[in-house]
CSV table of C-alpha atoms in Angstrom, one decimal:
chain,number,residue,atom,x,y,z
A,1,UNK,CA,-17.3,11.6,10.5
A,2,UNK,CA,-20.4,11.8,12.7
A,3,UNK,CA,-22.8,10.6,9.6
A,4,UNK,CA,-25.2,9.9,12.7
A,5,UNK,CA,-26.1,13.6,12.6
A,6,UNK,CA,-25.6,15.4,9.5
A,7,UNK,CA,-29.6,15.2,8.6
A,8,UNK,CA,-30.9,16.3,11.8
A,9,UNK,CA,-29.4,18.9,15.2
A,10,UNK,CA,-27.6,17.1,17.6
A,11,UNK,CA,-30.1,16.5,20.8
A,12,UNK,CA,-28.8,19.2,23.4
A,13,UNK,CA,-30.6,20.1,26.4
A,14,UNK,CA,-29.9,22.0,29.6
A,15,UNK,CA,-28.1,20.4,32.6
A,16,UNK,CA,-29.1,21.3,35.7
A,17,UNK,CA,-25.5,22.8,36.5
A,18,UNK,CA,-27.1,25.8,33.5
A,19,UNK,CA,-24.4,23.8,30.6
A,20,UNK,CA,-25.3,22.2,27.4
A,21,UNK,CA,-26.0,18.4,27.2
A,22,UNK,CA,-26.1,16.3,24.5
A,23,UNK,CA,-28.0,13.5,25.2
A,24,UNK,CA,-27.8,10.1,23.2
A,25,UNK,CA,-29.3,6.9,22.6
A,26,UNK,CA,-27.6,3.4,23.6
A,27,UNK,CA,-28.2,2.5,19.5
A,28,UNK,CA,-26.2,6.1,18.7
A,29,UNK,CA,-23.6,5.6,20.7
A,30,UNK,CA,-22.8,2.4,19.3
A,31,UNK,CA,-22.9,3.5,16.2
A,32,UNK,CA,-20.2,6.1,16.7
A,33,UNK,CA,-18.4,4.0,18.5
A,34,UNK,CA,-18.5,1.5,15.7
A,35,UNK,CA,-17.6,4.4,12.9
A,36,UNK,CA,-14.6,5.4,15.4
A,37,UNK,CA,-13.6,2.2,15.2
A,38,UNK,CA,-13.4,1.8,11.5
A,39,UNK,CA,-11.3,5.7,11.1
A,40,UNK,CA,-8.8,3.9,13.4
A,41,UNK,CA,-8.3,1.4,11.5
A,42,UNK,CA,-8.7,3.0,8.5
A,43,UNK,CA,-5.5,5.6,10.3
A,44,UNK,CA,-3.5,1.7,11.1
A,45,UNK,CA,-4.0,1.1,7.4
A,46,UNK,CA,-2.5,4.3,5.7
A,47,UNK,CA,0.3,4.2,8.8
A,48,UNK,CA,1.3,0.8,7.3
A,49,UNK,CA,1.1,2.1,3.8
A,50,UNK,CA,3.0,4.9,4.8
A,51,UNK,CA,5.8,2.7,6.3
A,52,UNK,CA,6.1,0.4,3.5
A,53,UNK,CA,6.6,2.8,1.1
A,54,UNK,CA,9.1,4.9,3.5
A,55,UNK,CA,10.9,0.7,3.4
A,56,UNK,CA,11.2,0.5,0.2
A,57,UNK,CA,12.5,4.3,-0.6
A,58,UNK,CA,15.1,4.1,1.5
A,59,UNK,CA,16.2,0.6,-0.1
A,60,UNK,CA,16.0,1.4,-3.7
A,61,UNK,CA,18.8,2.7,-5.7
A,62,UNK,CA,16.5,4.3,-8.4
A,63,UNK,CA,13.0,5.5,-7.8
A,64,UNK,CA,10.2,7.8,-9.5
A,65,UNK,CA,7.4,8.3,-11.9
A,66,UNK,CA,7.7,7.4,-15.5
A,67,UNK,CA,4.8,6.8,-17.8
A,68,UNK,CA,5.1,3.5,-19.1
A,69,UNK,CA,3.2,1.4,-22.0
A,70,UNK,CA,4.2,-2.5,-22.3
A,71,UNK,CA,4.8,-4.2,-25.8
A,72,UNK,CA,4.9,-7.7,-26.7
A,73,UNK,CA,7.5,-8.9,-29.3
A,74,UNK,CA,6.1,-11.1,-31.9
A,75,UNK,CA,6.4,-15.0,-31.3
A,76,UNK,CA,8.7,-17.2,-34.1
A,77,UNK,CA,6.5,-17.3,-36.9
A,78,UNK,CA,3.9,-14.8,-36.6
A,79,UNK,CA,3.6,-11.6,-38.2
A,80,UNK,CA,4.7,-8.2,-36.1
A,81,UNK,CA,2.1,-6.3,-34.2
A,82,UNK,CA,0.7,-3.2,-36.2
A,83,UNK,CA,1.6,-0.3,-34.2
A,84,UNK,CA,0.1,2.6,-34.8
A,85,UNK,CA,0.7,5.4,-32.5
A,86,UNK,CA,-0.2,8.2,-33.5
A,87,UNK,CA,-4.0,8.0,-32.2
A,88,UNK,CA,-3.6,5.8,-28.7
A,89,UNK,CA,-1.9,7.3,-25.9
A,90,UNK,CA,-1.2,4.2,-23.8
A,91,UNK,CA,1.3,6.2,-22.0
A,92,UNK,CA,0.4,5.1,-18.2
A,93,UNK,CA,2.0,7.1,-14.9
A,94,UNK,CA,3.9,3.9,-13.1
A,95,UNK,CA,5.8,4.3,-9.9
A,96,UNK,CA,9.1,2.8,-10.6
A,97,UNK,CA,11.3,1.0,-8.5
A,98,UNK,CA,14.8,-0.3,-8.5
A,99,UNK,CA,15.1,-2.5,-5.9
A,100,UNK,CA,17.7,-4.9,-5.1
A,101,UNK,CA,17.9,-7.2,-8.4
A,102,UNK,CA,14.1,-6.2,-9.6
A,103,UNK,CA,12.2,-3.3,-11.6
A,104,UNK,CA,9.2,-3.1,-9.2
A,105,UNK,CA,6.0,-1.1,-10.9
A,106,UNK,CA,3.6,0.3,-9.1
A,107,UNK,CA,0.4,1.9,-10.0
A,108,UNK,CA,0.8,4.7,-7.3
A,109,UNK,CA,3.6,5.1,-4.8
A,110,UNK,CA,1.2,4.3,-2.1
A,111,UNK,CA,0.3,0.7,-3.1
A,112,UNK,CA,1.2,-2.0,-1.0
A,113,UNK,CA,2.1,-4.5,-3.6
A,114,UNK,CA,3.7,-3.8,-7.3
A,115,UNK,CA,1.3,-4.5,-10.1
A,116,UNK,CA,4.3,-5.9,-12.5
A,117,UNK,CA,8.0,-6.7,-12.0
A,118,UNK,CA,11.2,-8.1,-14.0
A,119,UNK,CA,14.4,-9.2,-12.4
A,120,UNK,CA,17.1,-7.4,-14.0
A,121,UNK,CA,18.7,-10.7,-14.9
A,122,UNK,CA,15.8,-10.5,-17.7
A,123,UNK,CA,17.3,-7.5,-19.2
A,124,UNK,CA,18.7,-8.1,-22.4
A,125,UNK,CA,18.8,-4.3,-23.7
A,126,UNK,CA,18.3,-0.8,-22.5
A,127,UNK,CA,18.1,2.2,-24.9
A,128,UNK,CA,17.3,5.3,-25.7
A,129,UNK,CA,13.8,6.0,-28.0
A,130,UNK,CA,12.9,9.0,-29.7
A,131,UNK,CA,11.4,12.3,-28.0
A,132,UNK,CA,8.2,12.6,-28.3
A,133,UNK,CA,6.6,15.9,-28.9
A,134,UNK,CA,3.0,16.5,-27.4
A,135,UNK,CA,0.1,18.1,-27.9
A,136,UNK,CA,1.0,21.0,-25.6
A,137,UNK,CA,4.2,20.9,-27.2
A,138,UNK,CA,5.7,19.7,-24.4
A,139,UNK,CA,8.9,17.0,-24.7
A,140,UNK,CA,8.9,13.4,-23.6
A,141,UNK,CA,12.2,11.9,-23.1
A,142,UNK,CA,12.1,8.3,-23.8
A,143,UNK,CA,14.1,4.8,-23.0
A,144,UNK,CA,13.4,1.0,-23.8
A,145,UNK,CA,13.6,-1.8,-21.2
A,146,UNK,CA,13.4,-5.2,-23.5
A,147,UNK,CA,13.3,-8.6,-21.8
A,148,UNK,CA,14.6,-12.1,-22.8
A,149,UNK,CA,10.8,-12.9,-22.6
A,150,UNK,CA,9.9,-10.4,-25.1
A,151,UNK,CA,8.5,-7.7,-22.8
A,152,UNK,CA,9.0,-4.6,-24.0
A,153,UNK,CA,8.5,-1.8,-21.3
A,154,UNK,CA,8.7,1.9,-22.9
A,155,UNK,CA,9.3,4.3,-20.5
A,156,UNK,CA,9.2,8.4,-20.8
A,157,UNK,CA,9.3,11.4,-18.8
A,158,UNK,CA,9.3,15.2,-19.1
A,159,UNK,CA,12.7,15.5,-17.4
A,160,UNK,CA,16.0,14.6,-19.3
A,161,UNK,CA,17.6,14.0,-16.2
A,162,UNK,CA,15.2,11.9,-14.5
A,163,UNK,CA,15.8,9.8,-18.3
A,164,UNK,CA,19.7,9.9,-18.5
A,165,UNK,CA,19.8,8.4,-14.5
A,166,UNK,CA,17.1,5.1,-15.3
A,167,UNK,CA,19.9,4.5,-18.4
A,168,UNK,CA,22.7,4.6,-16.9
A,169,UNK,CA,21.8,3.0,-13.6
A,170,UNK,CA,20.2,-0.3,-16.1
A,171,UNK,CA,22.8,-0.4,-18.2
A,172,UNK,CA,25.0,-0.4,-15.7
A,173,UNK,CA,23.2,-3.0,-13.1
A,174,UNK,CA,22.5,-5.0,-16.6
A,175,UNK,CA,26.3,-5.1,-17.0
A,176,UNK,CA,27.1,-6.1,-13.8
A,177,UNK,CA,24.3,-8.8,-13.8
A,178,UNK,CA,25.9,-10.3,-17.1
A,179,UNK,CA,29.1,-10.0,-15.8
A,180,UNK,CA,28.0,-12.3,-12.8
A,181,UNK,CA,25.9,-14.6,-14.5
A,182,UNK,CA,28.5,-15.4,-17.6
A,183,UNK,CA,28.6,-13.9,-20.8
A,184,UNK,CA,24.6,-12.5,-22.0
A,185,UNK,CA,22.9,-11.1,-25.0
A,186,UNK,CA,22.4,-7.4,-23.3
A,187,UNK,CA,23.0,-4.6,-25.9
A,188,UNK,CA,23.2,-1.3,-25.2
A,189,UNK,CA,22.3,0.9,-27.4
């Protein structure tokens, strides 16, 4: 704040009461006055983030970060998508949200707007992938979210826990979306 006078001293000179004065030009004022304006709504901005988040947390059955990396199933006819894993780490932190009858992602829990959803009535199987073992050999726990449009999301954390909850709570919101909707194709595996 103040960029006005970070080159230079502030202009102070001595009142005739023996204080300190700073004395300022009609262009400087308005210029703080201008960036004051923009830190307050810069403060009305992060309030509302703030709020929106604190919405949608206390509305969500299941939230949290998970890195996540998207795959696409192959279309009828075409040959499957090479998949070679052991050089890219696509693994992407995602702030996860179960919401009503949606999987809300977000980039960060602070964003305003998800960058990708599916409604859970698009789940057509939820399982358990293999650990994956790090560099730092550290452990990644990791489940499967597949889609009746071929969507694959992969999703993986460092905490077992954190795993075995997002599981059960699909499978079983899965379930009782299939059970509403008439019989489905969701496997559980």
């Amino acid at each position: 704040m103040l960029n006005l006078f970070s080159p230079r001293k502030l202009p102070w000179i001595s009142g005739t009461d023996g204080q300190k004065k700073v004395v300022l030009t009609a262009v400087e004022v308005e210029s703080l006055r201008s960036e004051i304006a923009a830190l307050e709504e810069r403060e009305a901005h992060l309030k509302a983030q703030l709020e929106h988040v604190d919405e949608i947390l206390q509305s969500a059955r299941l939230s949290g970060y998970l890195y996540v990396r998207t795959r696409w199933a192959a279309l009828p006819g075409e040959p499957l998508p090479i998949d070679d894993d052991t050089e890219v780490d696509d693994w992407l932190p995602r702030f996860l949200v179960l919401q009503g009858l949606c999987i809300f992602l977000y980039s960060s829990s602070t964003d305003l707007s998800p960058q990708d959803s599916t409604l859970l009535s698009d789940v057509v199987e939820v399982g358990a992938l293999p650990c994956l073992t790090r560099e730092d050999g550290g452990t990644r726990y990791c489940f499967y979210i597949s889609t009746r449009h071929g969507l694959r999301y992969e999703c993986s954390s460092v905490s077992k826990i954190q795993v075995d909850s997002w599981l059960a709570t699909l499978r079983n919101e899965s379930e009782l979306q299939s059970n509403s909707t008439g019989p489905d194709e969701l496997t559980k595996t």
